């Protein structure tokens, strides 16, 4: 059966596309799938560093497209996780060296070789973005609970719909304490404004920074709430579409805390 | 209103920065969608002139087409002098109306 090509995009930079691509890719591979993650940020590669593979690059995605190597030669095997491969971006080319028709060709090859291919999209909505969404089957839109990020997400969602792709949303960098104080948009606010299906909710988590320092996969850290959230996203993408999205606010409201102190075990999500 | 939701309301005042953010966002998204590209406006003008000249003789150069923005809504304003009405023959498009 043919695999799926999923583009990870956001409009705004710095909201977590690369983190999502690396972590969800790793989580899908842990579940036994054959996974490729592709850095489509031509000229500004960084998925390789996040995954700790920066010293092993020989060929890149532009080499594949221009026929200088085979897809398999450019795919770097992950050091820790079986069945996970990185196809890095080229560091010296410009985004315009890739044309939309190249993407159609590449995505067809990816579907044949892998169960899942995740494309880490560059920021913006220009050529690099257009290339990344050109031949994708599905899309994950990432945003943070901030006005500018949600606004950009809305724009990108519109552009995806125009290409007949119905995206799903990951809200990243949620700080439950701030939401509780009334100083951060809640995920319910974001979903309400964007009216789009939710794929995952990820808290702000120091482990994300630590993992990107060391290049060790976040999803292998059992005590990381963000890592666990990404594992659940991967389950939703692969075989468990109805796995409920865990509410980071669960068990945080004043009355639930009092309840817990009194020994009640009610941790259902209320908003 | 339960005691619980009253407390919640007091804790989460309507002017919390979270609520301000949500309102600003909702306005920004509506506003963004009202934005129209210039070339689209030009195409629309051509199409409109084509339709109007089936019914009226107009001064094409004096015609103006604009979008006027108001808070939360906007209007398409077309202004054109009419030189003469065209007298259509029996059996025209509207004969059965
Ligand atoms: N859930 C999170 N908690 C803490 N830091 C995060 C989280 N998600 C992303 N970051 C950090 O935010 C920065 C931007 O993330 P990145 O994935 O590179 O965004 P993008 O690819 O969209 O530009 C990185 O330094 C990353 O470590
Ligand atoms: Mg990135």
Coordinates of C-alpha atoms and ligand atoms in Angstrom, one line a residue:
Chain A
X1 CA 0.0 0.0 0.0
X2 CA 1.2 3.5 -0.7
X3 CA 2.4 5.7 2.1
X4 CA 1.3 9.2 3.1
X5 CA 3.0 12.5 2.6
X6 CA 2.2 15.0 5.3
X7 CA 3.3 18.6 5.3
X8 CA 4.0 20.4 8.6
X9 CA 3.4 24.1 8.1
X10 CA 2.5 27.3 10.0
X11 CA 3.1 30.5 8.1
X12 CA 5.0 32.1 11.1
X13 CA 8.5 31.0 12.0
X14 CA 9.7 29.7 15.3
X15 CA 6.4 28.1 16.4
X16 CA 7.5 24.5 16.3
X17 CA 7.3 23.0 12.8
X18 CA 10.8 21.4 13.0
X19 CA 10.1 20.2 16.6
X20 CA 6.8 18.6 15.4
X21 CA 8.4 17.0 12.3
X22 CA 11.2 15.5 14.2
X23 CA 9.1 14.3 17.2
X24 CA 6.1 13.0 15.3
X25 CA 8.4 11.3 12.8
X26 CA 10.3 9.6 15.6
X27 CA 7.1 8.6 17.3
X28 CA 5.7 7.0 14.1
X29 CA 8.9 5.1 13.6
X30 CA 8.8 3.8 17.2
X31 CA 5.3 2.5 16.4
X32 CA 6.9 0.4 13.7
X33 CA 6.3 2.5 10.6
X34 CA 8.9 3.3 8.0
X35 CA 9.3 7.0 8.2
X36 CA 11.1 9.7 6.3
X37 CA 11.4 13.3 7.5
X38 CA 12.4 15.9 4.9
X39 CA 13.8 19.3 5.6
X40 CA 12.2 21.5 2.9
X41 CA 13.8 24.7 4.2
X42 CA 16.3 24.9 1.4
X43 CA 19.2 27.2 2.3
X44 CA 18.5 27.2 6.0
X45 CA 18.5 23.6 7.1
X46 CA 18.0 22.7 10.8
X47 CA 16.0 19.5 11.0
X48 CA 19.4 17.7 10.9
X49 CA 20.7 19.4 14.0
X50 CA 17.5 18.8 15.9
X51 CA 17.9 15.1 15.2
X52 CA 21.6 15.0 15.9
X53 CA 22.5 14.0 12.3
X54 CA 24.3 17.1 11.1
X55 CA 27.8 15.4 10.8
X56 CA 26.6 12.6 8.5
X57 CA 25.2 14.5 5.6
X58 CA 26.5 13.6 2.2
X59 CA 23.6 14.2 -0.2
X60 CA 20.5 16.3 0.2
X61 CA 17.0 16.7 -1.2
X62 CA 18.2 18.9 -4.1
X63 CA 20.7 16.2 -5.1
X64 CA 17.8 13.7 -5.2
X65 CA 15.6 16.1 -7.3
X66 CA 18.5 16.9 -9.7
X67 CA 19.3 13.3 -10.2
X68 CA 22.8 13.4 -8.6
X69 CA 21.9 10.6 -6.2
X70 CA 19.2 8.1 -5.4
X71 CA 16.5 8.8 -2.8
X72 CA 18.0 6.0 -0.6
X73 CA 21.5 7.5 -0.8
X74 CA 20.3 10.9 0.6
X75 CA 18.2 9.3 3.4
X76 CA 20.2 9.3 6.6
X77 CA 19.4 6.5 9.1
X78 CA 18.6 7.8 12.6
X79 CA 21.1 6.7 15.2
X80 CA 18.6 5.6 17.8
X81 CA 15.3 4.9 16.2
X82 CA 14.8 2.1 13.7
X83 CA 13.1 2.8 10.5
X84 CA 13.5 6.6 10.8
X85 CA 15.3 8.4 8.0
X86 CA 16.2 12.1 7.5
X87 CA 16.5 13.6 4.0
X88 CA 18.3 16.9 4.7
X89 CA 17.8 20.3 2.9
X90 CA 20.6 21.7 0.8
X91 CA 22.4 24.5 2.5
X92 CA 23.8 26.3 -0.5
X93 CA 20.9 26.4 -2.9
X94 CA 17.9 28.8 -3.2
X95 CA 14.3 27.7 -2.8
X96 CA 13.7 28.3 -6.5
X97 CA 15.9 25.4 -7.6
X98 CA 12.9 23.2 -6.7
X99 CA 9.9 23.4 -9.0
X100 CA 6.4 22.2 -8.1
X101 CA 6.6 19.4 -10.7
X102 CA 9.7 18.1 -9.0
X103 CA 7.7 17.7 -5.8
X104 CA 5.1 15.6 -7.5
X105 CA 7.8 13.3 -8.7
X106 CA 9.5 13.2 -5.3
X107 CA 6.3 12.6 -3.3
X108 CA 5.4 9.7 -5.6
X109 CA 8.8 8.2 -4.8
X110 CA 8.4 8.8 -1.1
X111 CA 4.9 7.1 -1.1
X112 CA 6.5 4.0 -2.6
X113 CA 9.4 3.8 -0.2
X114 CA 7.9 4.9 3.2
X115 CA 4.7 4.5 5.2
X116 CA 4.9 8.2 6.2
X117 CA 6.9 11.1 4.8
X118 CA 6.8 14.3 6.9
X119 CA 7.8 17.5 5.1
X120 CA 9.1 20.3 7.4
X121 CA 8.0 23.4 5.6
X122 CA 9.9 26.7 5.7
X123 CA 8.2 29.8 7.2
X124 CA 6.3 32.1 4.9
X125 CA 3.9 31.5 2.1
X126 CA 6.2 31.9 -0.9
X127 CA 7.9 29.4 -3.2
X128 CA 9.3 27.1 -0.4
X129 CA 5.8 26.8 1.1
X130 CA 4.2 26.2 -2.3
X131 CA 6.7 23.5 -3.1
X132 CA 6.1 21.8 0.3
X133 CA 2.3 21.7 -0.1
X134 CA 2.3 21.0 -3.8
X135 CA 2.0 17.2 -3.7
X136 CA 1.2 16.5 0.0
X137 CA -1.7 14.2 0.9
X138 CA -2.4 15.8 4.3
X139 CA -1.3 18.8 6.3
X140 CA -0.5 19.6 10.0
X141 CA -0.8 23.3 10.8
X142 CA 1.2 24.3 13.9
X143 CA 0.5 27.4 15.9
X144 CA 1.2 28.8 19.4
X145 CA -1.5 30.5 21.5
X146 CA -0.6 34.0 20.3
X147 CA -2.5 36.4 18.1
X148 CA 0.1 36.7 15.4
X149 CA 0.7 32.9 15.1
X150 CA -3.0 32.1 15.0
X151 CA -3.6 34.8 12.4
X152 CA -0.8 33.3 10.2
X153 CA -2.2 29.8 10.8
X154 CA -5.6 31.1 9.5
X155 CA -4.0 32.3 6.3
X156 CA -2.2 29.1 5.7
X157 CA -5.3 27.0 6.4
X158 CA -7.1 29.1 3.7
X159 CA -4.3 28.4 1.2
X160 CA -4.4 24.6 2.0
X161 CA -8.2 24.5 1.5
X162 CA -7.6 26.2 -1.8
X163 CA -5.6 23.1 -2.7
X164 CA -8.3 20.7 -1.4
X165 CA -6.2 19.7 1.7
X166 CA -8.1 19.7 5.0
X167 CA -5.4 20.4 7.6
X168 CA -5.4 19.5 11.3
X169 CA -4.1 21.6 14.1
X170 CA -1.4 21.2 16.7
X171 CA -1.3 24.0 19.3
X172 CA 2.2 24.1 20.7
X173 CA 3.9 25.9 23.6
X174 CA 0.8 26.0 25.8
X175 CA 1.5 27.3 29.3
X176 CA -1.4 26.0 31.4
X177 CA -0.5 28.4 34.3
X178 CA -0.9 31.4 32.0
X179 CA -4.1 30.1 30.5
X180 CA -5.5 29.6 34.0
X181 CA -4.5 33.2 35.0
X182 CA -6.3 34.5 31.9
X183 CA -3.1 35.6 30.3
X184 CA -2.9 33.2 27.4
X185 CA -5.4 32.1 24.7
X186 CA -6.7 28.6 25.6
X187 CA -6.6 25.8 23.0
X188 CA -10.4 26.1 23.0
X189 CA -10.1 29.8 22.0
X190 CA -7.8 28.9 19.2
X191 CA -9.9 26.1 17.8
X192 CA -13.0 28.3 18.1
X193 CA -11.4 31.0 16.0
X194 CA -9.8 28.7 13.4
X195 CA -12.7 26.2 13.3
X196 CA -10.4 23.3 12.3
X197 CA -9.9 19.7 13.7
X198 CA -7.5 19.3 16.5
X199 CA -4.6 16.8 16.2
X200 CA -2.7 17.6 19.4
X201 CA -2.0 19.9 22.3
X202 CA 1.6 20.4 23.4
X203 CA 2.8 22.2 26.5
X204 CA 5.8 24.4 26.8
X205 CA 8.4 22.0 28.0
X206 CA 12.0 22.4 29.0
X207 CA 12.7 18.9 27.6
X208 CA 12.2 20.3 24.1
X209 CA 15.1 22.6 24.5
X210 CA 17.3 19.9 26.2
X211 CA 16.5 17.5 23.4
X212 CA 17.4 20.0 20.7
X213 CA 20.7 20.7 22.6
X214 CA 21.7 17.0 22.6
X215 CA 20.0 15.8 19.5
X216 CA 18.3 13.0 21.5
X217 CA 14.7 12.2 20.6
X218 CA 12.1 14.0 22.7
X219 CA 9.6 11.1 22.4
X220 CA 12.0 8.7 24.2
X221 CA 11.9 10.8 27.3
X222 CA 9.1 9.3 29.4
X223 CA 8.9 12.3 31.8
X224 CA 8.4 14.8 29.0
X225 CA 4.8 16.0 28.7
X226 CA 5.6 17.4 25.2
X227 CA 7.2 14.1 24.2
X228 CA 4.1 12.1 25.3
X229 CA 1.8 14.5 23.5
X230 CA 3.8 13.9 20.3
X231 CA 3.5 10.1 20.8
X232 CA -0.2 10.5 21.0
X233 CA -0.3 12.6 17.9
X234 CA 1.5 9.8 16.1
X235 CA -1.1 7.3 17.4
X236 CA -3.8 9.5 16.0
X237 CA -2.1 9.6 12.6
X238 CA -1.6 5.9 12.6
X239 CA -4.5 3.6 13.5
X240 CA -6.0 5.4 16.4
X241 CA -7.8 8.4 14.9
X242 CA -10.2 8.7 17.7
X243 CA -7.7 8.7 20.6
X244 CA -8.9 11.7 22.6
X245 CA -6.8 14.8 22.7
X246 CA -5.6 15.3 26.3
X247 CA -6.4 18.7 27.7
X248 CA -3.3 20.2 29.3
X249 CA -5.6 22.1 31.6
X250 CA -7.1 18.9 33.1
X251 CA -6.7 18.7 36.8
X252 CA -5.5 22.3 37.0
X253 CA -8.6 24.2 37.9
X254 CA -9.0 25.4 41.4
X255 CA -11.8 23.0 42.3
X256 CA -10.2 20.1 40.7
X257 CA -7.1 20.8 42.8
X258 CA -9.2 21.0 45.9
X259 CA -10.8 17.7 44.8
X260 CA -7.5 16.1 44.4
X261 CA -6.4 17.2 47.8
X262 CA -9.5 15.7 49.2
X263 CA -8.7 12.4 47.5
X264 CA -11.1 12.6 44.5
X265 CA -9.7 11.1 41.4
X266 CA -11.7 13.2 38.9
X267 CA -9.3 14.4 36.2
X268 CA -11.7 14.9 33.4
X269 CA -11.1 17.9 31.2
X270 CA -13.4 20.9 31.9
X271 CA -13.1 24.3 30.3
Chain B
X1 CA -25.1 30.4 37.9
X2 CA -23.4 27.9 40.2
X3 CA -20.8 29.1 42.8
X4 CA -18.2 27.4 40.7
X5 CA -18.9 29.3 37.5
X6 CA -19.3 32.6 39.5
X7 CA -15.8 32.1 40.9
X8 CA -14.5 31.3 37.4
X9 CA -16.1 34.4 36.1
X10 CA -14.5 36.5 38.8
X11 CA -11.1 34.9 38.2
X12 CA -11.4 35.2 34.4
X13 CA -12.5 38.8 34.1
X14 CA -13.8 39.8 30.6
X15 CA -10.9 42.1 30.1
X16 CA -8.2 39.5 30.9
X17 CA -5.4 39.7 28.3
X18 CA -6.6 36.3 27.1
X19 CA -10.0 37.7 26.2
X20 CA -8.5 40.8 24.7
X21 CA -6.3 38.5 22.5
X22 CA -9.3 36.5 21.4
X23 CA -11.3 39.6 20.4
X24 CA -8.4 41.1 18.5
X25 CA -7.9 37.9 16.7
X26 CA -11.5 37.6 15.7
X27 CA -11.5 41.1 14.3
X28 CA -8.1 40.6 12.5
X29 CA -9.3 37.5 10.8
X30 CA -12.5 39.2 9.5
X31 CA -10.5 42.2 8.4
X32 CA -7.9 40.0 6.6
X33 CA -10.6 38.3 4.6
X34 CA -12.1 41.6 3.4
X35 CA -8.8 42.5 1.7
X36 CA -9.1 42.5 -2.0
X37 CA -6.3 42.4 -4.5
X38 CA -6.1 45.3 -7.0
X39 CA -6.2 43.1 -10.1
X40 CA -9.3 41.4 -8.8
X41 CA -11.0 44.8 -8.5
X42 CA -10.0 45.6 -12.1
X43 CA -11.4 42.4 -13.4
X44 CA -14.6 43.0 -11.5
X45 CA -14.9 46.5 -13.0
X46 CA -14.5 45.1 -16.5
X47 CA -17.2 42.5 -15.9
X48 CA -19.5 45.1 -14.4
X49 CA -19.1 47.5 -17.3
X50 CA -19.9 44.7 -19.7
X51 CA -23.2 44.0 -17.9
X52 CA -24.2 47.6 -17.3
X53 CA -23.6 48.6 -20.9
X54 CA -26.2 46.0 -22.0
X55 CA -28.8 48.2 -20.3
X56 CA -27.3 51.7 -20.2
X57 CA -25.0 54.0 -22.1
X58 CA -22.4 55.1 -19.5
X59 CA -19.3 57.2 -19.4
X60 CA -16.7 54.5 -18.8
X61 CA -14.0 56.9 -17.8
X62 CA -16.0 58.4 -15.1
X63 CA -17.0 55.1 -13.5
X64 CA -15.5 54.4 -10.2
X65 CA -15.4 51.2 -8.1
X66 CA -14.2 51.1 -4.6
X67 CA -14.2 49.2 -1.4
X68 CA -15.1 51.2 1.7
X69 CA -14.1 49.7 5.0
X70 CA -16.0 50.3 8.2
X71 CA -15.4 48.6 11.5
X72 CA -16.2 44.9 11.1
X73 CA -17.8 45.2 7.6
X74 CA -17.1 46.7 4.2
X75 CA -19.1 47.8 1.2
X76 CA -18.5 47.7 -2.5
X77 CA -19.3 51.2 -4.0
X78 CA -19.9 51.6 -7.7
X79 CA -20.5 55.0 -9.1
X80 CA -21.3 55.8 -12.7
X81 CA -23.0 58.6 -14.7
X82 CA -25.7 57.3 -17.0
X83 CA -25.8 58.9 -20.4
X84 CA -28.9 57.1 -21.7
X85 CA -31.0 54.0 -21.1
X86 CA -30.9 51.5 -23.9
X87 CA -34.3 50.6 -25.3
X88 CA -34.5 46.8 -25.5
X89 CA -36.6 45.0 -28.0
X90 CA -39.5 42.7 -27.1
X91 CA -38.4 39.2 -26.4
X92 CA -35.3 40.3 -24.5
X93 CA -33.9 38.4 -21.6
X94 CA -36.5 39.8 -19.1
X95 CA -39.6 39.5 -21.3
X96 CA -41.1 36.7 -19.1
X97 CA -40.2 38.2 -15.8
Ligands
LIG1 N1 6.7 22.7 23.3 C1 7.8 23.4 23.4 N2 8.4 23.8 24.6 C2 9.5 24.5 24.7 N3 10.2 24.9 23.6 C3 9.7 24.7 22.4 C4 8.5 23.9 22.2 N4 8.3 23.8 20.8 C5 9.3 24.5 20.2 N5 10.2 25.0 21.1 C6 11.4 25.8 20.8 O1 11.0 26.9 20.0 C7 12.0 27.1 19.1 C8 11.4 27.1 17.7 O2 10.9 25.8 17.4 P1 11.1 25.2 15.9 O3 10.6 23.8 16.0 O4 12.5 25.3 15.4 O5 10.1 26.1 15.1 P2 10.0 26.3 13.5 O6 10.5 25.1 12.8 O7 8.5 26.5 13.3 O8 10.7 27.6 13.2 C9 13.1 26.1 19.2 O9 14.2 26.6 20.0 C10 12.4 25.0 20.0 O10 13.3 24.3 20.8
LIG2 MG1 12.0 25.1 11.3

